[in-house]
PDB file of N, CA, C and O in Angstrom:
ATOM      1  N   UNK D   1      15.636  -0.400  -7.307  1.00  0.00           N
ATOM      2  CA  UNK D   1      14.900  -1.132  -6.308  1.00  0.00           C
ATOM      3  C   UNK D   1      13.566  -1.567  -6.905  1.00  0.00           C
ATOM      4  O   UNK D   1      13.012  -0.901  -7.767  1.00  0.00           O
ATOM      5  N   UNK D   2      13.065  -2.669  -6.415  1.00  0.00           N
ATOM      6  CA  UNK D   2      11.770  -3.199  -6.850  1.00  0.00           C
ATOM      7  C   UNK D   2      10.868  -3.262  -5.624  1.00  0.00           C
ATOM      8  O   UNK D   2      11.285  -3.721  -4.564  1.00  0.00           O
ATOM      9  N   UNK D   3       9.631  -2.794  -5.762  1.00  0.00           N
ATOM     10  CA  UNK D   3       8.734  -2.727  -4.602  1.00  0.00           C
ATOM     11  C   UNK D   3       7.370  -3.337  -4.905  1.00  0.00           C
ATOM     12  O   UNK D   3       6.899  -3.311  -6.037  1.00  0.00           O
ATOM     13  N   UNK D   4       6.775  -3.885  -3.852  1.00  0.00           N
ATOM     14  CA  UNK D   4       5.384  -4.333  -3.863  1.00  0.00           C
ATOM     15  C   UNK D   4       4.701  -3.684  -2.681  1.00  0.00           C
ATOM     16  O   UNK D   4       5.199  -3.750  -1.554  1.00  0.00           O
ATOM     17  N   UNK D   5       3.568  -3.035  -2.935  1.00  0.00           N
ATOM     18  CA  UNK D   5       2.811  -2.381  -1.873  1.00  0.00           C
ATOM     19  C   UNK D   5       1.349  -2.753  -2.021  1.00  0.00           C
ATOM     20  O   UNK D   5       0.765  -2.599  -3.091  1.00  0.00           O
ATOM     21  N   UNK D   6       0.772  -3.259  -0.948  1.00  0.00           N
ATOM     22  CA  UNK D   6      -0.652  -3.589  -0.929  1.00  0.00           C
ATOM     23  C   UNK D   6      -1.344  -2.731   0.119  1.00  0.00           C
ATOM     24  O   UNK D   6      -0.711  -2.238   1.038  1.00  0.00           O
ATOM     25  N   UNK D   7      -2.648  -2.591  -0.023  1.00  0.00           N
ATOM     26  CA  UNK D   7      -3.448  -1.906   0.985  1.00  0.00           C
ATOM     27  C   UNK D   7      -4.472  -2.896   1.494  1.00  0.00           C
ATOM     28  O   UNK D   7      -5.208  -3.511   0.720  1.00  0.00           O
ATOM     29  N   UNK D   8      -4.490  -3.051   2.821  1.00  0.00           N
ATOM     30  CA  UNK D   8      -5.412  -3.965   3.487  1.00  0.00           C
ATOM     31  C   UNK D   8      -6.279  -3.164   4.443  1.00  0.00           C
ATOM     32  O   UNK D   8      -5.816  -2.199   5.053  1.00  0.00           O
ATOM     33  N   UNK D   9      -7.534  -3.578   4.603  1.00  0.00           N
ATOM     34  CA  UNK D   9      -8.363  -2.906   5.603  1.00  0.00           C
ATOM     35  C   UNK D   9      -7.954  -3.375   6.995  1.00  0.00           C
ATOM     36  O   UNK D   9      -7.049  -4.206   7.145  1.00  0.00           O
ATOM     37  N   UNK D  10      -8.591  -2.845   8.013  1.00  0.00           N
ATOM     38  CA  UNK D  10      -8.214  -3.146   9.401  1.00  0.00           C
ATOM     39  C   UNK D  10      -8.368  -4.628   9.748  1.00  0.00           C
ATOM     40  O   UNK D  10      -7.729  -5.115  10.662  1.00  0.00           O
ATOM     41  N   UNK D  11      -9.197  -5.353   8.989  1.00  0.00           N
ATOM     42  CA  UNK D  11      -9.372  -6.788   9.219  1.00  0.00           C
ATOM     43  C   UNK D  11      -8.425  -7.627   8.363  1.00  0.00           C
ATOM     44  O   UNK D  11      -8.499  -8.846   8.371  1.00  0.00           O
ATOM     45  N   UNK D  12      -7.561  -6.980   7.589  1.00  0.00           N
ATOM     46  CA  UNK D  12      -6.580  -7.694   6.779  1.00  0.00           C
ATOM     47  C   UNK D  12      -7.068  -8.092   5.398  1.00  0.00           C
ATOM     48  O   UNK D  12      -6.379  -8.820   4.693  1.00  0.00           O
ATOM     49  N   UNK D  13      -8.242  -7.607   4.998  1.00  0.00           N
ATOM     50  CA  UNK D  13      -8.759  -7.934   3.663  1.00  0.00           C
ATOM     51  C   UNK D  13      -8.107  -7.035   2.622  1.00  0.00           C
ATOM     52  O   UNK D  13      -7.968  -5.830   2.839  1.00  0.00           O
ATOM     53  N   UNK D  14      -7.721  -7.610   1.468  1.00  0.00           N
ATOM     54  CA  UNK D  14      -7.074  -6.790   0.434  1.00  0.00           C
ATOM     55  C   UNK D  14      -8.035  -5.771  -0.165  1.00  0.00           C
ATOM     56  O   UNK D  14      -9.182  -6.079  -0.472  1.00  0.00           O
ATOM     57  N   UNK D  15      -7.546  -4.542  -0.313  1.00  0.00           N
ATOM     58  CA  UNK D  15      -8.318  -3.454  -0.895  1.00  0.00           C
ATOM     59  C   UNK D  15      -7.732  -3.061  -2.250  1.00  0.00           C
ATOM     60  O   UNK D  15      -8.449  -2.875  -3.218  1.00  0.00           O
ATOM     61  N   UNK D  16      -6.386  -2.943  -2.298  1.00  0.00           N
ATOM     62  CA  UNK D  16      -5.763  -2.516  -3.549  1.00  0.00           C
ATOM     63  C   UNK D  16      -4.297  -2.909  -3.586  1.00  0.00           C
ATOM     64  O   UNK D  16      -3.623  -2.928  -2.562  1.00  0.00           O
ATOM     65  N   UNK D  17      -3.816  -3.222  -4.777  1.00  0.00           N
ATOM     66  CA  UNK D  17      -2.387  -3.406  -5.020  1.00  0.00           C
ATOM     67  C   UNK D  17      -1.881  -2.112  -5.639  1.00  0.00           C
ATOM     68  O   UNK D  17      -2.237  -1.777  -6.761  1.00  0.00           O
ATOM     69  N   UNK D  18      -1.071  -1.374  -4.879  1.00  0.00           N
ATOM     70  CA  UNK D  18      -0.515  -0.132  -5.416  1.00  0.00           C
ATOM     71  C   UNK D  18       0.636  -0.421  -6.367  1.00  0.00           C
ATOM     72  O   UNK D  18       0.718   0.152  -7.446  1.00  0.00           O
ATOM     73  N   UNK D  19       1.539  -1.278  -5.931  1.00  0.00           N
ATOM     74  CA  UNK D  19       2.672  -1.683  -6.758  1.00  0.00           C
ATOM     75  C   UNK D  19       2.829  -3.190  -6.671  1.00  0.00           C
ATOM     76  O   UNK D  19       2.671  -3.772  -5.605  1.00  0.00           O
ATOM     77  N   UNK D  20       3.159  -3.807  -7.796  1.00  0.00           N
ATOM     78  CA  UNK D  20       3.397  -5.247  -7.817  1.00  0.00           C
ATOM     79  C   UNK D  20       4.722  -5.501  -8.516  1.00  0.00           C
ATOM     80  O   UNK D  20       4.779  -5.594  -9.737  1.00  0.00           O
ATOM     81  N   UNK D  21       5.778  -5.549  -7.714  1.00  0.00           N
ATOM     82  CA  UNK D  21       7.138  -5.761  -8.192  1.00  0.00           C
ATOM     83  C   UNK D  21       7.498  -4.780  -9.301  1.00  0.00           C
ATOM     84  O   UNK D  21       7.918  -5.164 -10.378  1.00  0.00           O
ATOM     85  N   UNK D  22       7.318  -3.497  -8.993  1.00  0.00           N
ATOM     86  CA  UNK D  22       7.643  -2.436  -9.939  1.00  0.00           C
ATOM     87  C   UNK D  22       8.924  -1.739  -9.516  1.00  0.00           C
ATOM     88  O   UNK D  22       9.197  -1.586  -8.326  1.00  0.00           O
ATOM     89  N   UNK D  23       9.676  -1.295 -10.485  1.00  0.00           N
ATOM     90  CA  UNK D  23      10.917  -0.580 -10.230  1.00  0.00           C
ATOM     91  C   UNK D  23      10.605   0.825  -9.714  1.00  0.00           C
ATOM     92  O   UNK D  23       9.761   1.523 -10.274  1.00  0.00           O
ATOM     93  N   UNK D  24      11.290   1.198  -8.640  1.00  0.00           N
ATOM     94  CA  UNK D  24      11.136   2.545  -8.081  1.00  0.00           C
ATOM     95  C   UNK D  24      12.511   3.102  -7.742  1.00  0.00           C
ATOM     96  O   UNK D  24      13.470   2.354  -7.567  1.00  0.00           O
ATOM     97  N   UNK D  25      12.600   4.408  -7.653  1.00  0.00           N
ATOM     98  CA  UNK D  25      13.838   5.057  -7.228  1.00  0.00           C
ATOM     99  C   UNK D  25      13.877   5.126  -5.705  1.00  0.00           C
ATOM    100  O   UNK D  25      12.829   5.149  -5.045  1.00  0.00           O
ATOM    101  N   UNK D  26      15.071   5.181  -5.155  1.00  0.00           N
ATOM    102  CA  UNK D  26      15.205   5.331  -3.709  1.00  0.00           C
ATOM    103  C   UNK D  26      14.603   6.669  -3.309  1.00  0.00           C
ATOM    104  O   UNK D  26      14.825   7.688  -3.957  1.00  0.00           O
ATOM    105  N   UNK D  27      13.806   6.673  -2.268  1.00  0.00           N
ATOM    106  CA  UNK D  27      13.143   7.893  -1.810  1.00  0.00           C
ATOM    107  C   UNK D  27      11.910   8.240  -2.631  1.00  0.00           C
ATOM    108  O   UNK D  27      11.418   9.355  -2.562  1.00  0.00           O
ATOM    109  N   UNK D  28      11.406   7.286  -3.393  1.00  0.00           N
ATOM    110  CA  UNK D  28      10.233   7.530  -4.242  1.00  0.00           C
ATOM    111  C   UNK D  28       9.016   7.871  -3.390  1.00  0.00           C
ATOM    112  O   UNK D  28       8.881   7.430  -2.255  1.00  0.00           O
ATOM    113  N   UNK D  29       8.125   8.672  -3.949  1.00  0.00           N
ATOM    114  CA  UNK D  29       6.875   9.047  -3.295  1.00  0.00           C
ATOM    115  C   UNK D  29       5.743   8.304  -3.997  1.00  0.00           C
ATOM    116  O   UNK D  29       5.590   8.415  -5.213  1.00  0.00           O
ATOM    117  N   UNK D  30       4.964   7.541  -3.238  1.00  0.00           N
ATOM    118  CA  UNK D  30       3.851   6.767  -3.786  1.00  0.00           C
ATOM    119  C   UNK D  30       2.559   7.368  -3.252  1.00  0.00           C
ATOM    120  O   UNK D  30       2.413   7.583  -2.049  1.00  0.00           O
ATOM    121  N   UNK D  31       1.615   7.610  -4.124  1.00  0.00           N
ATOM    122  CA  UNK D  31       0.356   8.241  -3.744  1.00  0.00           C
ATOM    123  C   UNK D  31      -0.801   7.260  -3.935  1.00  0.00           C
ATOM    124  O   UNK D  31      -0.879   6.589  -4.966  1.00  0.00           O
ATOM    125  N   UNK D  32      -1.697   7.186  -2.950  1.00  0.00           N
ATOM    126  CA  UNK D  32      -2.904   6.370  -3.049  1.00  0.00           C
ATOM    127  C   UNK D  32      -4.086   7.313  -3.163  1.00  0.00           C
ATOM    128  O   UNK D  32      -4.287   8.189  -2.329  1.00  0.00           O
ATOM    129  N   UNK D  33      -4.909   7.122  -4.156  1.00  0.00           N
ATOM    130  CA  UNK D  33      -6.060   7.995  -4.399  1.00  0.00           C
ATOM    131  C   UNK D  33      -7.292   7.629  -3.572  1.00  0.00           C
ATOM    132  O   UNK D  33      -8.342   8.235  -3.721  1.00  0.00           O
ATOM    133  N   UNK D  34      -7.175   6.634  -2.701  1.00  0.00           N
ATOM    134  CA  UNK D  34      -8.294   6.249  -1.839  1.00  0.00           C
ATOM    135  C   UNK D  34      -9.278   5.309  -2.504  1.00  0.00           C
ATOM    136  O   UNK D  34     -10.339   5.026  -1.951  1.00  0.00           O
ATOM    137  N   UNK D  35      -8.912   4.783  -3.674  1.00  0.00           N
ATOM    138  CA  UNK D  35      -9.787   3.840  -4.376  1.00  0.00           C
ATOM    139  C   UNK D  35      -9.288   2.419  -4.196  1.00  0.00           C
ATOM    140  O   UNK D  35      -8.089   2.180  -4.047  1.00  0.00           O
ATOM    141  N   UNK D  36     -10.226   1.477  -4.258  1.00  0.00           N
ATOM    142  CA  UNK D  36      -9.868   0.074  -4.220  1.00  0.00           C
ATOM    143  C   UNK D  36      -9.619  -0.446  -5.623  1.00  0.00           C
ATOM    144  O   UNK D  36      -9.785   0.272  -6.615  1.00  0.00           O
ATOM    145  N   UNK D  37      -9.217  -1.706  -5.738  1.00  0.00           N
ATOM    146  CA  UNK D  37      -9.003  -2.324  -7.050  1.00  0.00           C
ATOM    147  C   UNK D  37     -10.268  -2.307  -7.899  1.00  0.00           C
ATOM    148  O   UNK D  37     -10.211  -2.306  -9.122  1.00  0.00           O
ATOM    149  N   UNK D  38     -11.423  -2.286  -7.237  1.00  0.00           N
ATOM    150  CA  UNK D  38     -12.702  -2.282  -7.946  1.00  0.00           C
ATOM    151  C   UNK D  38     -13.123  -0.885  -8.413  1.00  0.00           C
ATOM    152  O   UNK D  38     -14.178  -0.715  -9.016  1.00  0.00           O
ATOM    153  N   UNK D  39     -12.318   0.139  -8.106  1.00  0.00           N
ATOM    154  CA  UNK D  39     -12.614   1.507  -8.522  1.00  0.00           C
ATOM    155  C   UNK D  39     -13.505   2.277  -7.569  1.00  0.00           C
ATOM    156  O   UNK D  39     -13.773   3.457  -7.777  1.00  0.00           O
ATOM    157  N   UNK D  40     -13.969   1.626  -6.498  1.00  0.00           N
ATOM    158  CA  UNK D  40     -14.830   2.296  -5.522  1.00  0.00           C
ATOM    159  C   UNK D  40     -13.994   2.967  -4.444  1.00  0.00           C
ATOM    160  O   UNK D  40     -12.892   2.530  -4.131  1.00  0.00           O
ATOM    161  N   UNK D  41     -14.553   4.037  -3.857  1.00  0.00           N
ATOM    162  CA  UNK D  41     -13.875   4.731  -2.765  1.00  0.00           C
ATOM    163  C   UNK D  41     -13.755   3.813  -1.560  1.00  0.00           C
ATOM    164  O   UNK D  41     -14.684   3.083  -1.223  1.00  0.00           O
ATOM    165  N   UNK D  42     -12.602   3.884  -0.910  1.00  0.00           N
ATOM    166  CA  UNK D  42     -12.395   3.117   0.315  1.00  0.00           C
ATOM    167  C   UNK D  42     -13.244   3.723   1.430  1.00  0.00           C
ATOM    168  O   UNK D  42     -13.485   4.931   1.460  1.00  0.00           O
ATOM    169  N   UNK D  43     -13.677   2.894   2.353  1.00  0.00           N
ATOM    170  CA  UNK D  43     -14.460   3.374   3.487  1.00  0.00           C
ATOM    171  C   UNK D  43     -13.587   4.147   4.456  1.00  0.00           C
ATOM    172  O   UNK D  43     -12.378   3.949   4.511  1.00  0.00           O
ATOM    173  N   UNK D  44     -14.205   4.998   5.227  1.00  0.00           N
ATOM    174  CA  UNK D  44     -13.497   5.726   6.275  1.00  0.00           C
ATOM    175  C   UNK D  44     -12.959   4.714   7.271  1.00  0.00           C
ATOM    176  O   UNK D  44     -13.670   3.797   7.684  1.00  0.00           O
ATOM    177  N   UNK D  45     -11.700   4.851   7.641  1.00  0.00           N
ATOM    178  CA  UNK D  45     -11.117   3.940   8.622  1.00  0.00           C
ATOM    179  C   UNK D  45      -9.620   3.801   8.462  1.00  0.00           C
ATOM    180  O   UNK D  45      -8.976   4.531   7.708  1.00  0.00           O
ATOM    181  N   UNK D  46      -9.078   2.832   9.191  1.00  0.00           N
ATOM    182  CA  UNK D  46      -7.646   2.572   9.201  1.00  0.00           C
ATOM    183  C   UNK D  46      -7.303   1.510   8.167  1.00  0.00           C
ATOM    184  O   UNK D  46      -8.070   0.565   7.951  1.00  0.00           O
ATOM    185  N   UNK D  47      -6.115   1.653   7.579  1.00  0.00           N
ATOM    186  CA  UNK D  47      -5.644   0.708   6.576  1.00  0.00           C
ATOM    187  C   UNK D  47      -4.181   0.372   6.851  1.00  0.00           C
ATOM    188  O   UNK D  47      -3.426   1.194   7.365  1.00  0.00           O
ATOM    189  N   UNK D  48      -3.802  -0.855   6.504  1.00  0.00           N
ATOM    190  CA  UNK D  48      -2.431  -1.331   6.665  1.00  0.00           C
ATOM    191  C   UNK D  48      -1.782  -1.417   5.290  1.00  0.00           C
ATOM    192  O   UNK D  48      -2.428  -1.814   4.315  1.00  0.00           O
ATOM    193  N   UNK D  49      -0.515  -1.055   5.223  1.00  0.00           N
ATOM    194  CA  UNK D  49       0.226  -1.108   3.968  1.00  0.00           C
ATOM    195  C   UNK D  49       1.470  -1.966   4.156  1.00  0.00           C
ATOM    196  O   UNK D  49       2.526  -1.471   4.563  1.00  0.00           O
ATOM    197  N   UNK D  50       1.377  -3.267   3.895  1.00  0.00           N
ATOM    198  CA  UNK D  50       2.588  -4.088   3.909  1.00  0.00           C
ATOM    199  C   UNK D  50       3.422  -3.758   2.668  1.00  0.00           C
ATOM    200  O   UNK D  50       2.905  -3.715   1.553  1.00  0.00           O
ATOM    201  N   UNK D  51       4.701  -3.500   2.884  1.00  0.00           N
ATOM    202  CA  UNK D  51       5.598  -3.069   1.807  1.00  0.00           C
ATOM    203  C   UNK D  51       6.799  -4.009   1.775  1.00  0.00           C
ATOM    204  O   UNK D  51       7.389  -4.302   2.817  1.00  0.00           O
ATOM    205  N   UNK D  52       7.157  -4.467   0.584  1.00  0.00           N
ATOM    206  CA  UNK D  52       8.370  -5.254   0.377  1.00  0.00           C
ATOM    207  C   UNK D  52       9.221  -4.527  -0.662  1.00  0.00           C
ATOM    208  O   UNK D  52       8.729  -4.174  -1.733  1.00  0.00           O
ATOM    209  N   UNK D  53      10.485  -4.310  -0.312  1.00  0.00           N
ATOM    210  CA  UNK D  53      11.414  -3.641  -1.224  1.00  0.00           C
ATOM    211  C   UNK D  53      12.635  -4.534  -1.409  1.00  0.00           C
ATOM    212  O   UNK D  53      13.240  -4.977  -0.436  1.00  0.00           O
ATOM    213  N   UNK D  54      12.966  -4.807  -2.664  1.00  0.00           N
ATOM    214  CA  UNK D  54      14.119  -5.632  -3.016  1.00  0.00           C
ATOM    215  C   UNK D  54      15.170  -4.728  -3.659  1.00  0.00           C
ATOM    216  O   UNK D  54      14.846  -3.960  -4.565  1.00  0.00           O
ATOM    217  N   UNK D  55      16.437  -4.830  -3.208  1.00  0.00           N
ATOM    218  CA  UNK D  55      17.475  -4.035  -3.854  1.00  0.00           C
ATOM    219  C   UNK D  55      18.223  -4.891  -4.872  1.00  0.00           C
ATOM    220  O   UNK D  55      17.927  -6.073  -5.057  1.00  0.00           O
ATOM    221  N   UNK D  56      19.206  -4.307  -5.538  1.00  0.00           N
ATOM    222  CA  UNK D  56      19.941  -5.006  -6.595  1.00  0.00           C
ATOM    223  C   UNK D  56      20.785  -6.166  -6.073  1.00  0.00           C
ATOM    224  O   UNK D  56      21.175  -7.037  -6.839  1.00  0.00           O
ATOM    225  N   UNK D  57      21.063  -6.178  -4.774  1.00  0.00           N
ATOM    226  CA  UNK D  57      21.838  -7.257  -4.166  1.00  0.00           C
ATOM    227  C   UNK D  57      20.959  -8.410  -3.700  1.00  0.00           C
ATOM    228  O   UNK D  57      21.446  -9.364  -3.124  1.00  0.00           O
ATOM    229  N   UNK D  58      19.652  -8.299  -3.906  1.00  0.00           N
ATOM    230  CA  UNK D  58      18.734  -9.357  -3.501  1.00  0.00           C
ATOM    231  C   UNK D  58      18.263  -9.255  -2.060  1.00  0.00           C
ATOM    232  O   UNK D  58      17.585 -10.149  -1.577  1.00  0.00           O
ATOM    233  N   UNK D  59      18.636  -8.188  -1.369  1.00  0.00           N
ATOM    234  CA  UNK D  59      18.194  -8.030   0.011  1.00  0.00           C
ATOM    235  C   UNK D  59      16.754  -7.521   0.031  1.00  0.00           C
ATOM    236  O   UNK D  59      16.359  -6.709  -0.807  1.00  0.00           O
ATOM    237  N   UNK D  60      15.994  -8.017   0.987  1.00  0.00           N
ATOM    238  CA  UNK D  60      14.579  -7.661   1.089  1.00  0.00           C
ATOM    239  C   UNK D  60      14.345  -6.872   2.365  1.00  0.00           C
ATOM    240  O   UNK D  60      14.818  -7.250   3.428  1.00  0.00           O
ATOM    241  N   UNK D  61      13.613  -5.773   2.238  1.00  0.00           N
ATOM    242  CA  UNK D  61      13.159  -5.024   3.406  1.00  0.00           C
ATOM    243  C   UNK D  61      11.647  -5.145   3.456  1.00  0.00           C
ATOM    244  O   UNK D  61      10.968  -4.934   2.443  1.00  0.00           O
ATOM    245  N   UNK D  62      11.133  -5.503   4.617  1.00  0.00           N
ATOM    246  CA  UNK D  62       9.686  -5.583   4.806  1.00  0.00           C
ATOM    247  C   UNK D  62       9.277  -4.531   5.824  1.00  0.00           C
ATOM    248  O   UNK D  62       9.816  -4.481   6.921  1.00  0.00           O
ATOM    249  N   UNK D  63       8.349  -3.689   5.422  1.00  0.00           N
ATOM    250  CA  UNK D  63       7.865  -2.617   6.274  1.00  0.00           C
ATOM    251  C   UNK D  63       6.358  -2.722   6.411  1.00  0.00           C
ATOM    252  O   UNK D  63       5.689  -3.287   5.537  1.00  0.00           O
ATOM    253  N   UNK D  64       5.829  -2.161   7.470  1.00  0.00           N
ATOM    254  CA  UNK D  64       4.380  -2.098   7.664  1.00  0.00           C
ATOM    255  C   UNK D  64       4.048  -0.646   8.004  1.00  0.00           C
ATOM    256  O   UNK D  64       4.513  -0.124   9.007  1.00  0.00           O
ATOM    257  N   UNK D  65       3.278  -0.004   7.160  1.00  0.00           N
ATOM    258  CA  UNK D  65       2.856   1.361   7.425  1.00  0.00           C
ATOM    259  C   UNK D  65       1.350   1.375   7.628  1.00  0.00           C
ATOM    260  O   UNK D  65       0.666   0.405   7.307  1.00  0.00           O
ATOM    261  N   UNK D  66       0.856   2.493   8.142  1.00  0.00           N
ATOM    262  CA  UNK D  66      -0.573   2.658   8.383  1.00  0.00           C
ATOM    263  C   UNK D  66      -1.059   3.885   7.646  1.00  0.00           C
ATOM    264  O   UNK D  66      -0.315   4.840   7.440  1.00  0.00           O
ATOM    265  N   UNK D  67      -2.318   3.867   7.262  1.00  0.00           N
ATOM    266  CA  UNK D  67      -2.951   5.025   6.628  1.00  0.00           C
ATOM    267  C   UNK D  67      -4.364   5.156   7.184  1.00  0.00           C
ATOM    268  O   UNK D  67      -4.946   4.189   7.671  1.00  0.00           O
ATOM    269  N   UNK D  68      -4.892   6.368   7.105  1.00  0.00           N
ATOM    270  CA  UNK D  68      -6.253   6.628   7.563  1.00  0.00           C
ATOM    271  C   UNK D  68      -7.003   7.322   6.440  1.00  0.00           C
ATOM    272  O   UNK D  68      -6.492   8.251   5.830  1.00  0.00           O
ATOM    273  N   UNK D  69      -8.204   6.844   6.165  1.00  0.00           N
ATOM    274  CA  UNK D  69      -9.084   7.509   5.220  1.00  0.00           C
ATOM    275  C   UNK D  69     -10.133   8.240   6.048  1.00  0.00           C
ATOM    276  O   UNK D  69     -10.799   7.641   6.900  1.00  0.00           O
ATOM    277  N   UNK D  70     -10.252   9.523   5.819  1.00  0.00           N
ATOM    278  CA  UNK D  70     -11.210  10.337   6.552  1.00  0.00           C
ATOM    279  C   UNK D  70     -12.246  10.928   5.600  1.00  0.00           C
ATOM    280  O   UNK D  70     -12.129  10.804   4.381  1.00  0.00           O
ATOM    281  N   UNK D  71     -13.231  11.576   6.160  1.00  0.00           N
ATOM    282  CA  UNK D  71     -14.277  12.216   5.356  1.00  0.00           C
ATOM    283  C   UNK D  71     -14.722  13.494   6.041  1.00  0.00           C
ATOM    284  O   UNK D  71     -14.611  13.630   7.267  1.00  0.00           O
ATOM    285  N   UNK D  72     -15.225  14.401   5.257  1.00  0.00           N
ATOM    286  CA  UNK D  72     -15.742  15.644   5.782  1.00  0.00           C
ATOM    287  C   UNK D  72     -17.239  15.434   6.075  1.00  0.00           C
ATOM    288  O   UNK D  72     -17.998  15.004   5.202  1.00  0.00           O
ATOM    289  N   UNK D  73     -17.656  15.729   7.303  1.00  0.00           N
ATOM    290  CA  UNK D  73     -19.053  15.543   7.679  1.00  0.00           C
ATOM    291  C   UNK D  73     -19.775  16.852   7.713  1.00  0.00           C
ATOM    292  O   UNK D  73     -19.297  17.876   7.981  1.00  0.00           O
TER     293      UNK D  73
END
């Protein structure tokens, strides 16, 4: 399978590209370290993860997941 995963802030602005058409195994675990493409820590808040997965038959699955970045006060 080939996957693309982006991270967008709550306003839809791009924060980071986790995967860009990279091969992954089914059931793969992807970890985000909370950093943006610029290397800075993401702000506390909600984030959207649009995901596209292509299988060997050319079928595309589009998913939308959510993530939250928190902080210890």
